[in-house]
């Protein structure tokens, strides 16, 4: 089975702190994604990556950056956390760029910024 | 116009009934379509994918796609309390876009 692991499940951070959300997948998938999910808004794509050291902006990249130094690891960085970034963050991966490839999600990271 | 729109719900159905979920999408060039189920506090899990017009059945689930109408639906037959969840429609062209989800409650 594909496993996407988000190491931090629940975090509480202060406004202005730098926050790292880590994600690791174990199936040698090329594609990795970061979404955030908010009530009534569904899942919104923040950033994605199709290869090591490659990144593309999604629909809501402002206030976020990402890092993909190794194929299996995709990190989301909040340079200076703000209260409007309180949300659930979902990491996902898929095999490659084919449109039919299934996306597998991690368990989610619940971030509260106070 | 949102890329993917779902009826907002919540949808309440009695046990054993059919639950019908609808989804429309704006990009006519979309190529693949997915339904995910998400239990409260959990991450989404894939339950159906469909790529061509018509119906696709998997157990109690049937996905229906009509590309001309830009419409995809999910039917859940013989609904069970364990089907109570939020159902997310996702549409893929160059990237996967999600609807806001429809919450389904199955009454015992």
Tab-separated table of N, CA and C in Angstrom, chain B residues 20-108:
chain	number	residue	atom	x	y	z
B	20	UNK	N	-27.801	10.371	-3.954
B	20	UNK	CA	-27.383	10.884	-5.256
B	20	UNK	C	-26.602	12.177	-5.077
B	21	UNK	N	-25.379	12.179	-5.563
B	21	UNK	CA	-24.493	13.331	-5.420
B	21	UNK	C	-24.145	13.864	-6.800
B	22	UNK	N	-24.162	15.181	-6.934
B	22	UNK	CA	-23.944	15.801	-8.231
B	22	UNK	C	-22.736	16.729	-8.222
B	23	UNK	N	-22.123	16.862	-9.388
B	23	UNK	CA	-20.918	17.679	-9.524
B	23	UNK	C	-20.865	18.224	-10.950
B	24	UNK	N	-20.608	19.510	-11.085
B	24	UNK	CA	-20.389	20.092	-12.408
B	24	UNK	C	-19.002	20.724	-12.436
B	25	UNK	N	-18.435	20.817	-13.630
B	25	UNK	CA	-17.102	21.379	-13.760
B	25	UNK	C	-17.068	22.344	-14.934
B	26	UNK	N	-16.141	23.279	-14.883
B	26	UNK	CA	-16.158	24.370	-15.856
B	26	UNK	C	-15.232	24.150	-17.052
B	27	UNK	N	-14.177	23.362	-16.885
B	27	UNK	CA	-13.193	23.214	-17.957
B	27	UNK	C	-13.563	22.032	-18.853
B	28	UNK	N	-13.985	22.341	-20.072
B	28	UNK	CA	-14.451	21.302	-20.974
B	28	UNK	C	-13.334	20.333	-21.365
B	29	UNK	N	-12.090	20.740	-21.205
B	29	UNK	CA	-10.968	19.872	-21.545
B	29	UNK	C	-10.561	18.913	-20.439
B	30	UNK	N	-11.297	18.879	-19.355
B	30	UNK	CA	-10.968	17.973	-18.257
B	30	UNK	C	-11.024	16.530	-18.729
B	31	UNK	N	-10.109	15.728	-18.183
B	31	UNK	CA	-9.922	14.394	-18.747
B	31	UNK	C	-10.277	13.257	-17.802
B	32	UNK	N	-10.151	13.485	-16.522
B	32	UNK	CA	-10.409	12.396	-15.582
B	32	UNK	C	-11.121	12.945	-14.358
B	33	UNK	N	-11.898	12.078	-13.743
B	33	UNK	CA	-12.847	12.514	-12.719
B	33	UNK	C	-12.840	11.505	-11.577
B	34	UNK	N	-12.900	12.028	-10.369
B	34	UNK	CA	-12.734	11.179	-9.204
B	34	UNK	C	-13.761	11.549	-8.138
B	35	UNK	N	-14.146	10.547	-7.376
B	35	UNK	CA	-14.919	10.775	-6.156
B	35	UNK	C	-14.105	10.270	-4.972
B	36	UNK	N	-13.951	11.153	-3.976
B	36	UNK	CA	-13.272	10.808	-2.743
B	36	UNK	C	-14.281	10.850	-1.595
B	37	UNK	N	-14.070	9.994	-0.631
B	37	UNK	CA	-14.871	9.992	0.591
B	37	UNK	C	-13.973	10.444	1.729
B	38	UNK	N	-14.498	11.314	2.590
B	38	UNK	CA	-13.715	11.817	3.702
B	38	UNK	C	-14.546	11.743	4.980
B	39	UNK	N	-14.103	10.912	5.897
B	39	UNK	CA	-14.735	10.857	7.207
B	39	UNK	C	-14.223	12.028	8.049
B	40	UNK	N	-15.013	12.430	9.010
B	40	UNK	CA	-14.686	13.580	9.839
B	40	UNK	C	-13.325	13.395	10.516
B	41	UNK	N	-12.446	14.353	10.346
B	41	UNK	CA	-11.131	14.295	10.966
B	41	UNK	C	-10.121	13.423	10.244
B	42	UNK	N	-10.523	12.853	9.117
B	42	UNK	CA	-9.638	11.973	8.363
B	42	UNK	C	-9.303	12.585	7.003
B	43	UNK	N	-8.363	11.967	6.309
B	43	UNK	CA	-7.991	12.450	4.982
B	43	UNK	C	-8.886	11.794	3.917
B	44	UNK	N	-8.973	12.397	2.745
B	44	UNK	CA	-9.822	11.817	1.691
B	44	UNK	C	-9.270	10.478	1.201
B	45	UNK	N	-10.170	9.581	0.838
B	45	UNK	CA	-9.778	8.306	0.245
B	45	UNK	C	-10.559	8.123	-1.052
B	46	UNK	N	-9.882	7.626	-2.060
B	46	UNK	CA	-10.493	7.458	-3.377
B	46	UNK	C	-11.503	6.311	-3.357
B	47	UNK	N	-12.708	6.574	-3.876
B	47	UNK	CA	-13.680	5.499	-3.996
B	47	UNK	C	-14.041	5.192	-5.440
B	48	UNK	N	-13.947	6.162	-6.339
B	48	UNK	CA	-14.288	5.912	-7.737
B	48	UNK	C	-13.488	6.837	-8.635
B	49	UNK	N	-13.123	6.325	-9.796
B	49	UNK	CA	-12.565	7.154	-10.855
B	49	UNK	C	-13.299	6.832	-12.144
B	50	UNK	N	-13.467	7.819	-13.016
B	50	UNK	CA	-14.155	7.599	-14.283
B	50	UNK	C	-13.543	8.502	-15.332
B	51	UNK	N	-13.373	7.966	-16.540
B	51	UNK	CA	-12.649	8.692	-17.574
B	51	UNK	C	-13.442	8.871	-18.861
B	52	UNK	N	-14.483	8.051	-19.074
B	52	UNK	CA	-15.238	8.148	-20.312
B	52	UNK	C	-16.723	8.267	-20.003
B	53	UNK	N	-17.466	8.787	-20.959
B	53	UNK	CA	-18.902	8.986	-20.781
B	53	UNK	C	-19.612	7.676	-20.449
B	54	UNK	N	-20.629	7.789	-19.600
B	54	UNK	CA	-21.415	6.626	-19.262
B	54	UNK	C	-21.348	6.340	-17.771
B	55	UNK	N	-21.666	5.106	-17.440
B	55	UNK	CA	-21.723	4.675	-16.049
B	55	UNK	C	-20.563	3.747	-15.742
B	56	UNK	N	-20.118	3.815	-14.491
B	56	UNK	CA	-19.122	2.865	-13.990
B	56	UNK	C	-19.569	2.423	-12.605
B	57	UNK	N	-19.666	1.121	-12.444
B	57	UNK	CA	-20.196	0.575	-11.199
B	57	UNK	C	-19.100	-0.136	-10.424
B	58	UNK	N	-19.114	0.048	-9.103
B	58	UNK	CA	-18.176	-0.662	-8.231
B	58	UNK	C	-18.911	-0.937	-6.927
B	59	UNK	N	-19.408	-2.157	-6.801
B	59	UNK	CA	-20.174	-2.493	-5.604
B	59	UNK	C	-21.438	-1.666	-5.521
B	60	UNK	N	-21.619	-0.984	-4.413
B	60	UNK	CA	-22.832	-0.164	-4.235
B	60	UNK	C	-22.685	1.235	-4.839
B	61	UNK	N	-21.543	1.534	-5.393
B	61	UNK	CA	-21.284	2.863	-5.951
B	61	UNK	C	-21.367	2.832	-7.477
B	62	UNK	N	-22.009	3.862	-8.037
B	62	UNK	CA	-22.032	4.058	-9.483
B	62	UNK	C	-21.678	5.494	-9.787
B	63	UNK	N	-20.656	5.682	-10.613
B	63	UNK	CA	-20.307	7.012	-11.090
B	63	UNK	C	-20.865	7.174	-12.501
B	64	UNK	N	-21.358	8.365	-12.788
B	64	UNK	CA	-21.905	8.675	-14.102
B	64	UNK	C	-21.225	9.936	-14.624
B	65	UNK	N	-20.799	9.879	-15.893
B	65	UNK	CA	-20.109	11.014	-16.492
B	65	UNK	C	-20.795	11.415	-17.783
B	66	UNK	N	-21.021	12.709	-17.930
B	66	UNK	CA	-21.566	13.271	-19.163
B	66	UNK	C	-20.708	14.477	-19.516
B	67	UNK	N	-19.757	14.272	-20.401
B	67	UNK	CA	-18.812	15.345	-20.729
B	67	UNK	C	-19.485	16.475	-21.490
B	68	UNK	N	-20.489	16.174	-22.290
B	68	UNK	CA	-21.177	17.226	-23.043
B	68	UNK	C	-21.861	18.207	-22.092
B	69	UNK	N	-22.399	17.678	-21.004
B	69	UNK	CA	-23.062	18.521	-20.009
B	69	UNK	C	-22.118	18.944	-18.890
B	70	UNK	N	-20.887	18.453	-18.940
B	70	UNK	CA	-19.878	18.772	-17.927
B	70	UNK	C	-20.398	18.440	-16.540
B	71	UNK	N	-20.789	17.209	-16.417
B	71	UNK	CA	-21.523	16.750	-15.241
B	71	UNK	C	-21.037	15.363	-14.863
B	72	UNK	N	-20.786	15.176	-13.558
B	72	UNK	CA	-20.434	13.850	-13.052
B	72	UNK	C	-21.212	13.626	-11.767
B	73	UNK	N	-21.696	12.422	-11.574
B	73	UNK	CA	-22.498	12.147	-10.384
B	73	UNK	C	-22.036	10.853	-9.727
B	74	UNK	N	-22.456	10.670	-8.504
B	74	UNK	CA	-22.178	9.452	-7.746
B	74	UNK	C	-23.474	8.990	-7.104
B	75	UNK	N	-23.814	7.740	-7.339
B	75	UNK	CA	-24.966	7.136	-6.685
B	75	UNK	C	-24.467	6.119	-5.670
B	76	UNK	N	-25.047	6.153	-4.492
B	76	UNK	CA	-24.746	5.158	-3.471
B	76	UNK	C	-26.028	4.387	-3.216
B	77	UNK	N	-26.031	3.134	-3.635
B	77	UNK	CA	-27.225	2.303	-3.448
B	77	UNK	C	-27.184	1.628	-2.086
B	78	UNK	N	-28.366	1.287	-1.569
B	78	UNK	CA	-28.469	0.586	-0.283
B	78	UNK	C	-27.584	1.293	0.765
B	79	UNK	N	-27.822	2.570	0.943
B	79	UNK	CA	-26.975	3.371	1.823
B	79	UNK	C	-26.928	2.789	3.234
B	80	UNK	N	-25.722	2.815	3.797
B	80	UNK	CA	-25.470	2.306	5.142
B	80	UNK	C	-24.994	3.443	6.045
B	81	UNK	N	-25.193	3.315	7.357
B	81	UNK	CA	-24.675	4.359	8.260
B	81	UNK	C	-23.180	4.614	8.073
B	82	UNK	N	-22.432	3.589	7.675
B	82	UNK	CA	-20.995	3.761	7.453
B	82	UNK	C	-20.687	4.613	6.226
B	83	UNK	N	-21.704	4.908	5.420
B	83	UNK	CA	-21.511	5.796	4.260
B	83	UNK	C	-21.593	7.265	4.665
B	84	UNK	N	-21.948	7.529	5.899
B	84	UNK	CA	-22.030	8.916	6.381
B	84	UNK	C	-20.633	9.534	6.359
B	85	UNK	N	-20.479	10.548	5.516
B	85	UNK	CA	-19.162	11.161	5.297
B	85	UNK	C	-19.362	12.363	4.378
B	86	UNK	N	-18.283	13.050	4.111
B	86	UNK	CA	-18.286	14.092	3.086
B	86	UNK	C	-17.689	13.520	1.811
B	87	UNK	N	-18.358	13.755	0.697
B	87	UNK	CA	-17.922	13.219	-0.590
B	87	UNK	C	-17.404	14.375	-1.451
B	88	UNK	N	-16.183	14.207	-1.912
B	88	UNK	CA	-15.511	15.244	-2.683
B	88	UNK	C	-15.419	14.816	-4.146
B	89	UNK	N	-15.843	15.695	-5.025
B	89	UNK	CA	-15.679	15.499	-6.452
B	89	UNK	C	-14.361	16.158	-6.859
B	90	UNK	N	-13.573	15.481	-7.676
B	90	UNK	CA	-12.304	16.039	-8.146
B	90	UNK	C	-12.190	15.853	-9.651
B	91	UNK	N	-11.677	16.873	-10.309
B	91	UNK	CA	-11.590	16.888	-11.768
B	91	UNK	C	-10.152	17.200	-12.163
B	92	UNK	N	-9.624	16.466	-13.097
B	92	UNK	CA	-8.225	16.602	-13.476
B	92	UNK	C	-8.088	17.000	-14.941
B	93	UNK	N	-7.410	18.125	-15.168
B	93	UNK	CA	-6.916	18.423	-16.509
B	93	UNK	C	-5.407	18.479	-16.391
B	94	UNK	N	-4.858	19.616	-16.054
B	94	UNK	CA	-3.424	19.682	-15.771
B	94	UNK	C	-3.132	19.543	-14.291
B	95	UNK	N	-4.140	19.781	-13.492
B	95	UNK	CA	-4.010	19.597	-12.048
B	95	UNK	C	-5.358	19.154	-11.502
B	96	UNK	N	-5.327	18.609	-10.319
B	96	UNK	CA	-6.556	18.088	-9.719
B	96	UNK	C	-7.240	19.202	-8.946
B	97	UNK	N	-8.493	19.494	-9.314
B	97	UNK	CA	-9.280	20.512	-8.620
B	97	UNK	C	-10.437	19.848	-7.903
B	98	UNK	N	-10.712	20.290	-6.699
B	98	UNK	CA	-11.738	19.675	-5.867
B	98	UNK	C	-12.937	20.600	-5.698
B	99	UNK	N	-14.114	19.971	-5.581
B	99	UNK	CA	-15.270	20.712	-5.122
B	99	UNK	C	-15.226	20.850	-3.605
B	100	UNK	N	-16.183	21.602	-3.066
B	100	UNK	CA	-16.201	21.864	-1.628
B	100	UNK	C	-16.716	20.672	-0.834
B	101	UNK	N	-17.358	19.712	-1.524
B	101	UNK	CA	-17.821	18.514	-0.842
B	101	UNK	C	-19.300	18.553	-0.497
B	102	UNK	N	-19.895	17.381	-0.441
B	102	UNK	CA	-21.281	17.217	0.001
B	102	UNK	C	-21.284	16.270	1.182
B	103	UNK	N	-21.856	16.720	2.296
B	103	UNK	CA	-21.921	15.874	3.484
B	103	UNK	C	-23.174	15.018	3.432
B	104	UNK	N	-22.979	13.715	3.569
B	104	UNK	CA	-24.084	12.753	3.537
B	104	UNK	C	-24.265	12.146	4.920
B	105	UNK	N	-25.510	12.119	5.385
B	105	UNK	CA	-25.838	11.444	6.635
B	105	UNK	C	-26.857	10.367	6.329
B	106	UNK	N	-26.543	9.141	6.709
B	106	UNK	CA	-27.459	8.030	6.510
B	106	UNK	C	-28.121	7.728	7.844
B	107	UNK	N	-29.446	7.860	7.878
B	107	UNK	CA	-30.226	7.675	9.112
B	107	UNK	C	-30.574	6.210	9.284
B	108	UNK	N	-30.247	5.663	10.446
B	108	UNK	CA	-30.551	4.245	10.717
B	108	UNK	C	-32.047	4.035	10.944
